[in-house]
Coordinates of C-alpha atoms and ligand atoms in Angstrom, one line a residue:
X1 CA -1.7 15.4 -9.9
X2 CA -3.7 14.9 -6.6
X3 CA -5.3 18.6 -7.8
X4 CA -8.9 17.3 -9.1
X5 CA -9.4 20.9 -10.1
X6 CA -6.3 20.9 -12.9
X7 CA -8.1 20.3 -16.4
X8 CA -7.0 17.1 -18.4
X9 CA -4.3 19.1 -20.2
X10 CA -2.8 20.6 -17.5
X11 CA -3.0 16.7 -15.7
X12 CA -1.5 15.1 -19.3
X13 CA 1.3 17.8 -18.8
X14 CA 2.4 16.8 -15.6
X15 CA 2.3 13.2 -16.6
X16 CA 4.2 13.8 -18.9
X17 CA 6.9 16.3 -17.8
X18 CA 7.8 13.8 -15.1
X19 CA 7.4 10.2 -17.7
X20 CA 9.7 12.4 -20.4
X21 CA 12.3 13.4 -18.6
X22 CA 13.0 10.5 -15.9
X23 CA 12.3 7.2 -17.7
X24 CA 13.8 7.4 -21.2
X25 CA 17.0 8.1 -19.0
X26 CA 16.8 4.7 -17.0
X27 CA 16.1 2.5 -20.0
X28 CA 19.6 2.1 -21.1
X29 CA 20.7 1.6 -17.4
X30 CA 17.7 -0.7 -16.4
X31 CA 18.8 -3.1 -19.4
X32 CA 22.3 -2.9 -18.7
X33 CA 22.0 -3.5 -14.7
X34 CA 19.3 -6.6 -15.6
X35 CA 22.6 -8.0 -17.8
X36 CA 24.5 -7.5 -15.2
X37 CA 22.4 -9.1 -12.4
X38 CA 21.7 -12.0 -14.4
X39 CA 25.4 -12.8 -14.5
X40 CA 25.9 -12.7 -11.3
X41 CA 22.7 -14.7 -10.4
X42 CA 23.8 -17.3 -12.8
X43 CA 27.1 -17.6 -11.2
X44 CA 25.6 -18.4 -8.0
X45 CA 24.1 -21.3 -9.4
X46 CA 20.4 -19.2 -10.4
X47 CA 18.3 -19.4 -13.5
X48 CA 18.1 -15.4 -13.2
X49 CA 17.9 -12.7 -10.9
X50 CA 14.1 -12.6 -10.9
X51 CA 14.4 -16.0 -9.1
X52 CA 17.2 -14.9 -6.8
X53 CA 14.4 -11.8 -6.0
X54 CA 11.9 -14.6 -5.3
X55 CA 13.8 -16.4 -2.8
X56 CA 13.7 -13.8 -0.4
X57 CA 10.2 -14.2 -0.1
X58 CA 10.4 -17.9 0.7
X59 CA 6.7 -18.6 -1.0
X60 CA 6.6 -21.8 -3.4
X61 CA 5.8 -21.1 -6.9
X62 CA 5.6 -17.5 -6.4
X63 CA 4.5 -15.9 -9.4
X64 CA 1.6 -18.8 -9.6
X65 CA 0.2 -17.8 -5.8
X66 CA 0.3 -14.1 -6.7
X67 CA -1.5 -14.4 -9.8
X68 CA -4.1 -17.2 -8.1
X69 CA -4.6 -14.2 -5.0
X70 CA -4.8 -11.3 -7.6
X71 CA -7.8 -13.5 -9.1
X72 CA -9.9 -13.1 -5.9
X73 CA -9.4 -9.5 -5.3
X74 CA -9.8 -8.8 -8.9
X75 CA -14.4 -8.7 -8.9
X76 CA -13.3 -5.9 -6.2
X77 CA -10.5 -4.0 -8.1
X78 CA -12.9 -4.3 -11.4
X79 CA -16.1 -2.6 -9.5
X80 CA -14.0 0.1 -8.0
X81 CA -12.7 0.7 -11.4
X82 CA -16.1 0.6 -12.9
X83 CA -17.3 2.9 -10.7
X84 CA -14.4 5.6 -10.9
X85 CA -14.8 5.1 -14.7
X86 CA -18.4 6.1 -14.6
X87 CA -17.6 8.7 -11.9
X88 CA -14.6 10.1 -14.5
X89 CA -16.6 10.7 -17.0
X90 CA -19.6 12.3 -15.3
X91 CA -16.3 14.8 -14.8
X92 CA -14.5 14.9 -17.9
X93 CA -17.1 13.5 -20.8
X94 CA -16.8 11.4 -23.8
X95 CA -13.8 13.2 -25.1
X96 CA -11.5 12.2 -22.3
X97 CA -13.2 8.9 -21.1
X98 CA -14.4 6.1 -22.5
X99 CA -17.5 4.1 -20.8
X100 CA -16.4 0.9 -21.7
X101 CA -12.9 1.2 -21.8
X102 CA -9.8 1.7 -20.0
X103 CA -8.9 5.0 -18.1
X104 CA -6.1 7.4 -19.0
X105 CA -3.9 6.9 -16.0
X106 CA -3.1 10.7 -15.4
X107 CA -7.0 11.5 -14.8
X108 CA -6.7 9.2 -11.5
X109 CA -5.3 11.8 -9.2
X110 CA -1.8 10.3 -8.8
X111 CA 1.4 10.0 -10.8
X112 CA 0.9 6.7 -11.1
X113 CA -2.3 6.0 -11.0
X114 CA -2.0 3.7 -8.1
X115 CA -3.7 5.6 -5.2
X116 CA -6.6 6.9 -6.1
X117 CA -7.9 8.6 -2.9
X118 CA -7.8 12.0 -4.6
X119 CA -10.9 10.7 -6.4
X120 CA -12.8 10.8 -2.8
X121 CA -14.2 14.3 -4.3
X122 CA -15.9 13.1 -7.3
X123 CA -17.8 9.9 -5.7
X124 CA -20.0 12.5 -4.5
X125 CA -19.7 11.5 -0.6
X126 CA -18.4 13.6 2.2
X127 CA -14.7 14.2 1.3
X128 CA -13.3 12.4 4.7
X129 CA -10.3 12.7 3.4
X130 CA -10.2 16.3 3.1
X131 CA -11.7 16.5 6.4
X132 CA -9.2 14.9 8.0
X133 CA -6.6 16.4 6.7
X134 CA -8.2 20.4 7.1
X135 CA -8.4 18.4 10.9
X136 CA -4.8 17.8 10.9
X137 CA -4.0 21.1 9.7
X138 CA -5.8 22.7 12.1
X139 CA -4.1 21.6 15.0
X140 CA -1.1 23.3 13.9
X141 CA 0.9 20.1 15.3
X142 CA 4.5 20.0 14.1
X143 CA 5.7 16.9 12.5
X144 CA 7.2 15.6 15.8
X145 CA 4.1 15.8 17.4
X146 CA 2.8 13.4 15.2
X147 CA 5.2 10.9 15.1
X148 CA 4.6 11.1 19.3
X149 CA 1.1 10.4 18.3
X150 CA 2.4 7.3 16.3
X151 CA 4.6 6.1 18.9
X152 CA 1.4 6.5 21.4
X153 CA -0.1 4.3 19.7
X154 CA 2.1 1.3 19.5
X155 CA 2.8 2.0 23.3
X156 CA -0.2 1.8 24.2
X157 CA 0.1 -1.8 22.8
X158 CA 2.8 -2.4 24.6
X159 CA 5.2 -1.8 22.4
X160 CA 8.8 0.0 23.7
X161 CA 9.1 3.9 23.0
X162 CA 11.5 5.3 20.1
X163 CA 15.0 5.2 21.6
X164 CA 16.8 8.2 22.4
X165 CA 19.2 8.0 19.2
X166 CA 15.5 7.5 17.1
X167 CA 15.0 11.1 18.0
X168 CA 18.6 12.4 18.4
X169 CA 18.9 11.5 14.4
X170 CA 15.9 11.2 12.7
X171 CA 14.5 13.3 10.2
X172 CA 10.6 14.4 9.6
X173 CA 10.6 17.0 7.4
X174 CA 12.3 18.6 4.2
X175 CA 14.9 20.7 5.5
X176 CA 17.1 23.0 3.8
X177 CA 18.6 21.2 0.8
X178 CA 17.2 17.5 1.2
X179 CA 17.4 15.5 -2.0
X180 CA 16.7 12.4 -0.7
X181 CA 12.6 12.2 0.2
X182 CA 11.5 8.6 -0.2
X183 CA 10.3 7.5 3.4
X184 CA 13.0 5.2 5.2
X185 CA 13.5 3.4 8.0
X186 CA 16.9 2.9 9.0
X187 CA 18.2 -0.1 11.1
X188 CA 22.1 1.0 12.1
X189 CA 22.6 -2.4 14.0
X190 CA 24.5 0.0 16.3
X191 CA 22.7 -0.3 20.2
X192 CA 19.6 1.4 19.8
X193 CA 20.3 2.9 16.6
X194 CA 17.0 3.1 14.5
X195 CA 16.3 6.2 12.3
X196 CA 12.9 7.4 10.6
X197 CA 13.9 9.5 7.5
X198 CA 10.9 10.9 5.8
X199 CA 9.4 14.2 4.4
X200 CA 6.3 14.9 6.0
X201 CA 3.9 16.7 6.0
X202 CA 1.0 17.6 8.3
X203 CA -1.5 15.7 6.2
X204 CA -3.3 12.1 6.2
X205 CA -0.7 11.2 3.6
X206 CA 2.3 12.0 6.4
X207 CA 0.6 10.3 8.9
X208 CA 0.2 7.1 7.4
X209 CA 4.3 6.9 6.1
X210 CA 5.5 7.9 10.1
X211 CA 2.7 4.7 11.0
X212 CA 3.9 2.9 8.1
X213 CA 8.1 3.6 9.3
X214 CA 7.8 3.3 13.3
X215 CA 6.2 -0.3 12.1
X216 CA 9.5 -0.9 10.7
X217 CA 11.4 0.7 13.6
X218 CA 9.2 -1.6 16.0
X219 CA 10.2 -4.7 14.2
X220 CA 13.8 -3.7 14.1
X221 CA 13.6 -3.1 18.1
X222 CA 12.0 -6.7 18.7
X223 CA 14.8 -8.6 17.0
X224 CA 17.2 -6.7 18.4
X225 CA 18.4 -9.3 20.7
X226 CA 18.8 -11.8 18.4
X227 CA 22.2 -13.4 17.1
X228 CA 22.8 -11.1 13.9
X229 CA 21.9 -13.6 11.4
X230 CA 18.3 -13.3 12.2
X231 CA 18.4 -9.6 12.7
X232 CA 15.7 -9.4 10.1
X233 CA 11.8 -9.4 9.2
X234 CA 10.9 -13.4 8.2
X235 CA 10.3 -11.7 4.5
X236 CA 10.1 -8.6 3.4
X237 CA 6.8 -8.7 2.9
X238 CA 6.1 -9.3 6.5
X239 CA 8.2 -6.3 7.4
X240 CA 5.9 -4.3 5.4
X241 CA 2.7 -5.1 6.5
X242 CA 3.3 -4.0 10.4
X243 CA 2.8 -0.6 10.3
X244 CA 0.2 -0.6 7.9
X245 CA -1.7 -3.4 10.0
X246 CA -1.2 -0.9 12.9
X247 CA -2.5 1.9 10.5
X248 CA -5.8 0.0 10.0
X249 CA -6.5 0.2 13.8
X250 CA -6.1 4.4 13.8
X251 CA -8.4 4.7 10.9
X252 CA -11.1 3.9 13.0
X253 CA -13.8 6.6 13.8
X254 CA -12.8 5.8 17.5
X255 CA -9.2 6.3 17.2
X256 CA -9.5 9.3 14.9
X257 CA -11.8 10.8 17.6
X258 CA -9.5 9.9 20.2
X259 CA -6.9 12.2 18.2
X260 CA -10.0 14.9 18.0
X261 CA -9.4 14.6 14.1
X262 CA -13.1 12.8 14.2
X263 CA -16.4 14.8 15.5
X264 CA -18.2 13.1 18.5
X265 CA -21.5 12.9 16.6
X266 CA -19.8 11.4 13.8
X267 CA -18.2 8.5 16.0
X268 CA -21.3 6.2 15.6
X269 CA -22.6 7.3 11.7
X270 CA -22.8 4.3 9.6
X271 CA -22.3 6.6 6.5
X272 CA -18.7 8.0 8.6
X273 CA -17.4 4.6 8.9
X274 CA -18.4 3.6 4.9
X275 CA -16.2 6.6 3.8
X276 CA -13.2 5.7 6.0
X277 CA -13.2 2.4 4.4
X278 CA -14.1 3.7 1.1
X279 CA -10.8 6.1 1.7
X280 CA -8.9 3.2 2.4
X281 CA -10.2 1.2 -0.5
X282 CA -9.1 3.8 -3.2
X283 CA -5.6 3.9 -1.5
X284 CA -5.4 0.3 -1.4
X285 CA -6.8 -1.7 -3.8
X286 CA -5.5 0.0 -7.4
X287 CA -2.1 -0.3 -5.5
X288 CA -2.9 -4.6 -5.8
X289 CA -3.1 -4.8 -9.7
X290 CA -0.5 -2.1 -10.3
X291 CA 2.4 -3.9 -7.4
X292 CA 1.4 -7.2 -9.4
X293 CA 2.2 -5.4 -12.3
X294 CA 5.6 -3.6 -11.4
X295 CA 7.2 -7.3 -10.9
X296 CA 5.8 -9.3 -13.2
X297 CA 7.3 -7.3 -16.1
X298 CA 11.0 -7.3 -14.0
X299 CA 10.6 -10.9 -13.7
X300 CA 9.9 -11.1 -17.7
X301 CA 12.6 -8.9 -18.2
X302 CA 14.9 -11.1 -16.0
X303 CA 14.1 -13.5 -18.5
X304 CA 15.0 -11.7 -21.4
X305 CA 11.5 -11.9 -22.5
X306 CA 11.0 -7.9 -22.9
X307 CA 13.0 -6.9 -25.9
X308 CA 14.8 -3.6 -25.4
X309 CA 12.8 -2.0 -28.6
X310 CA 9.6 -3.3 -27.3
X311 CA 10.0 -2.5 -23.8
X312 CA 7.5 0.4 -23.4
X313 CA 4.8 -1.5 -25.7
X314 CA 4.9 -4.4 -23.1
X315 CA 4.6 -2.3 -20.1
X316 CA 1.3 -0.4 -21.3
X317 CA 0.2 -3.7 -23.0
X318 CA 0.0 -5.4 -19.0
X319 CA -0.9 -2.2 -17.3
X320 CA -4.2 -2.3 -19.4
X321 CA -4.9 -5.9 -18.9
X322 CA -4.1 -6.1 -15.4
X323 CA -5.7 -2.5 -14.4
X324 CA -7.7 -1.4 -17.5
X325 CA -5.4 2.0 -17.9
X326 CA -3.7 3.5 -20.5
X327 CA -1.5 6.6 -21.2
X328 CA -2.7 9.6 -21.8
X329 CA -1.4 10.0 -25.7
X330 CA 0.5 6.7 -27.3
X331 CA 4.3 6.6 -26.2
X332 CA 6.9 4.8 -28.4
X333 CA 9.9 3.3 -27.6
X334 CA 11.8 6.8 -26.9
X335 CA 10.0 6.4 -23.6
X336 CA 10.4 4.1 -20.4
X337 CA 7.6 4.7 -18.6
X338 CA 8.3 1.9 -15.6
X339 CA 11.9 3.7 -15.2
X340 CA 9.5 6.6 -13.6
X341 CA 8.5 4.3 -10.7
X342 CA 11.1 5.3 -8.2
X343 CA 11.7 1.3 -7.3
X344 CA 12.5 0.4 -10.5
X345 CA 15.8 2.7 -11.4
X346 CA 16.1 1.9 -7.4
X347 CA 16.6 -1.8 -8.2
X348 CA 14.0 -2.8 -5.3
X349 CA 11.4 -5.6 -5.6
X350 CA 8.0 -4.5 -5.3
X351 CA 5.7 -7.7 -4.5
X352 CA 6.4 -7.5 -1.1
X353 CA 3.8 -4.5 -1.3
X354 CA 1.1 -6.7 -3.1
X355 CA 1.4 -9.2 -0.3
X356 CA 1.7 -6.7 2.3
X357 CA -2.0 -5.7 0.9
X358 CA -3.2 -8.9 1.9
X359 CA -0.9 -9.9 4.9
X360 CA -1.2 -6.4 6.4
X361 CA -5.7 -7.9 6.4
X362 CA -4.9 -10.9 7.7
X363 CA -2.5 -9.3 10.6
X364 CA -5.1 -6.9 11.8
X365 CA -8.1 -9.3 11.8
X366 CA -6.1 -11.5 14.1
X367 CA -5.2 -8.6 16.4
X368 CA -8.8 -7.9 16.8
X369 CA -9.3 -11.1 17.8
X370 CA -7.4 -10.9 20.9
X371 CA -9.0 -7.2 21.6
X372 CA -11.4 -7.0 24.3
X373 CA -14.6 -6.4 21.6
X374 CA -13.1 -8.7 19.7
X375 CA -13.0 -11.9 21.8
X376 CA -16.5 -10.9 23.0
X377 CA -19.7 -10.5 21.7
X378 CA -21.9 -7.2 21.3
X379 CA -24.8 -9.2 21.3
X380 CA -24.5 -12.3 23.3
X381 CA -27.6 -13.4 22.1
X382 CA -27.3 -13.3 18.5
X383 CA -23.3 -14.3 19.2
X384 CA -22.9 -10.7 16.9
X385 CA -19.3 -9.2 16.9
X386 CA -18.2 -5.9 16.1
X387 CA -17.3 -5.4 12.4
X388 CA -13.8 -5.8 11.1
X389 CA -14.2 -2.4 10.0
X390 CA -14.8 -1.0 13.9
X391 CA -12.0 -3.1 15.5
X392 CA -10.4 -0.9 17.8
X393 CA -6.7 -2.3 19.1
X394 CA -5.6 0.9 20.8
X395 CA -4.3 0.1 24.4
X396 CA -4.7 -3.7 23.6
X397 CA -1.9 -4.9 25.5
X398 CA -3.2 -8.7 24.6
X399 CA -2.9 -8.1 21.0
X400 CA 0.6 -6.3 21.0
X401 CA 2.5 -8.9 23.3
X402 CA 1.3 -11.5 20.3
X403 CA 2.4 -9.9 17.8
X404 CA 5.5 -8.2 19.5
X405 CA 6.3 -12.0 20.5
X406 CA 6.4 -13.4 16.6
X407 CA 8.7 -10.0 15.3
X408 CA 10.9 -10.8 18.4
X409 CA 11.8 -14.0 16.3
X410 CA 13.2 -12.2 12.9
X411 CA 14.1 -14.1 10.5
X412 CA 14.7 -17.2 12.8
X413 CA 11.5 -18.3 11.5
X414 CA 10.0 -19.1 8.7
X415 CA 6.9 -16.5 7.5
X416 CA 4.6 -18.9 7.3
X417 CA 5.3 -19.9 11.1
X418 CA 5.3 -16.3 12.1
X419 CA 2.0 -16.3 10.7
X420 CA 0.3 -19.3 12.5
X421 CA 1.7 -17.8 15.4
X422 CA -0.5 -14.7 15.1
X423 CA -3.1 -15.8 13.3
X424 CA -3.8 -19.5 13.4
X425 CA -3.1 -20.4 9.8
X426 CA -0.2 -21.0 7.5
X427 CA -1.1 -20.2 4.3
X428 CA -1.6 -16.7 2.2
X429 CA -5.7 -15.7 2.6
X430 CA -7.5 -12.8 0.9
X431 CA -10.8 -13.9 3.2
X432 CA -9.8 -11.0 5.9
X433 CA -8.7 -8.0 2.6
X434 CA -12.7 -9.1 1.1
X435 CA -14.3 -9.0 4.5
X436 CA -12.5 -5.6 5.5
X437 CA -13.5 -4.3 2.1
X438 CA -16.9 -5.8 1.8
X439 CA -19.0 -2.9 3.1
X440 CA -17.4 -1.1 -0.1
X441 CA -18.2 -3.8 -2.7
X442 CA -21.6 -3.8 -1.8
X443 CA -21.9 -0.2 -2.1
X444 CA -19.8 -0.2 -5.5
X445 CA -22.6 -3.1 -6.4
X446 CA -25.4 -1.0 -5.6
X447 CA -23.8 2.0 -7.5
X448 CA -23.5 -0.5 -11.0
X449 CA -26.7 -1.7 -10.7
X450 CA -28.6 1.5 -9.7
X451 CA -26.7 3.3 -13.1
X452 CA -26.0 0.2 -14.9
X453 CA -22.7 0.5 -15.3
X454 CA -20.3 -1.3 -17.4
X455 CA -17.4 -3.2 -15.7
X456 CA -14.4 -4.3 -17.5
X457 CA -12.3 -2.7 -20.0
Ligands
ZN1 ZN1 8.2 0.1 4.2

């Protein structure tokens, strides 16, 4: 589905081979293991088991301060959508896309429609993405070479090396008969027993989930010594956001030039660093509405509020409100589209990733501070720092004992304490997610009013 090249109806029939045959065979199951939950959630004294997946997070009216953040992100998410929309049809026409309305979710270069990066080709810039990865390629590195790449780069932080059972057992690529590909990080609890299991490949895509893992690893490292009751992240939410904080730092034009992935004369073009954000915007932000999503209609179905012969209705009814998309041909109730989102038949909450989006922002912002550039001005006189977007922690030992310091508590505190104790403040903030991302909205901005294009759905 990542192919921009396929036509519409060789995208519709890959969207749907995978939607037809996986989720009408979890909708029996999903209602039958929601039943089953709720008993048990009930017996420990819960309303449901949507408020027993809650709890983890230890956030006060949860689904309130989710929907309140979504609100300020949403002017962003609706641009970008705008945009894509107009770019979509410039592609595909009036017969496949409406100006005005929502957009068929298999024409956004994912199966899910939640990373739209593909889409980098048909915003008429310079593909980044497809130069880094031809970069990537080129270098003919094998997957263990990158994840020593990874590992560099949290050393050089000061974080501790992979242990020697991290690379006696781990697994970085598809080997032989592997069924099992969803990228893992494994915490044994056993001395040193930490395991990356993913499928990699030598691509941007691989990179990010060995970033994304070893984050995990690191935190399981730095609680390590703690009794085993707080042998955990302070939320899950938290435990996500490391590695892709860290990941923000090496999608930089000076890290990826470090790696050689980045030409020199490219290290200092304005339009370079726009398109690396830009990248990271069409990864990011559809992921916001669509994580939102994912739980919202678990927590309703906790709740006994989605009726088993209305339950594929409901889900297309909130994906076009919350993320103007639709499917590409009407699908009844012989269907069960959210049972082909690998979490759900996988019975894992998924808001931890929408506030990983924002945490993950507010985590690398505060890291910067502490960097060198970041404590400093460039320009003394005007008291100008260096962008968010340029922060460079690599080899910031400053910035890595902080944070190393707060994952070294697991879950002995709570997140909101881990959080003041890296960044100052106690309470959820999208002000670092728009600042990161504002070099995008304005050139989204410029791009609606230059074609007057129509936002919303
Ligand atoms: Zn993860």
């Amino acid at each position: 589905m990542r192919n921009t090249n396929l036509t519409p109806t060789q995208l519709k029939w890959i969207w749907n081979i995978w939607h037809d045959s996986v989720g009408p065979k979890v909708k029996v199951p999903f209602f039958k293991m929601v039943d089953l939950m709720n008993v048990a959630a009930r017996r420990n004294g819960y309303r449901d088991a949507g408020e027993v997946w809650r709890e983890e997070l230890e956030i006060q009216n949860l689904e309130e301060t989710v929907e309140r953040l979504y609100s300020e992100i949403e002017p962003l998410y609706k641009y970008l959508h705008a945009v894509v929309r107009h770019k979509l049809h410039k592609k595909y026409g009036s017969d496949q896309i409406d100006l005005k309305g929502p957009i068929p979710t298999h024409l956004l270069g994912n199966m899910w429609g939640q990373d739209w990066s593909s889409l980098m080709n048909i915003l008429n810039v310079d593909n980044i993405k497809d130069e880094l990865n031809d970069k990537i390629k080129s270098r003919n590195a094998t997957m263990e070479q990158m994840v020593l790449e990874a590992e560099d780069f949290y050393v050089s932080m000061g974080f501790p090396k992979m242990t020697e059972k991290f690379w006696k057992y781990s697994v970085f690529e598809k080997k032989g008969n592997v069924t099992f590909c969803h990228g893992t990080a494994a915490n044994l609890f056993s001395d040193g027993d930490f395991r990356m299991h993913v499928c990699g490949e030598p691509n941007l895509y691989g990179f990010y989930v060995i970033h994304h893992e070893m984050g995990h690893i690191e935190y399981y490292m730095a609680y390590e010594k703690q009794p085993p009751m707080f042998q955990d992240g302070t939320n899950t939410a938290f435990h996500e956001s490391i590695g892709d904080a860290i990941m923000h730092g090496v999608m930089t034009p000076q890290h990826l030039q470090r790696l050689s992935l980045l030409d020199d004369e490219k290290l200092f073009n304005n339009d370079t660093e726009l398109y690396l954000i830009l990248l990271q915007a069409l990864e990011k932000i559809p992921e916001m509405p669509f994580a939102l999503l994912i739980d919202k209609y678990r927590w309703k179905a906790f709740r006994n509020e989605i009726p088993f012969q209305q339950a594929n209705k409901i889900y297309w009814d909130m994906n076009k409100r919350y993320r103007g998309v639709v499917p590409p041909e009407k699908r009844d109730e012989r269907f069960f589209d959210i049972g082909a989102k690998f979490h759900v038949p996988d019975g894992t909450p998924y808001i931890r990733y929408f506030l990983s989006g924002i945490l993950q922002m507010d985590i690398f912002k505060s890291l910067c501070s502490y960097t060198l550039l970041g404590r400093n001005p460039i320009n003394k006189l005007e008291n100008r720092f260096l962008p968010l977007q340029r922060c460079d922690i690599y080899g910031s030992k400053r910035a890595g004992e902080q944070l190393r310091r707060v994952l070294s508590l697991g879950s002995s505190i709570h997140w909101s304490t881990a959080l003041e104790l890296i960044t100052d403040h106690r309470q959820l903030t999208t002000q670092p997610f728009l600042e990161y991302y504002q070099p995008v909205f304005k050139w989204l901005e410029e791009y609606i009013q230059q074609h007057n294009v129509h936002i919303g759905w």
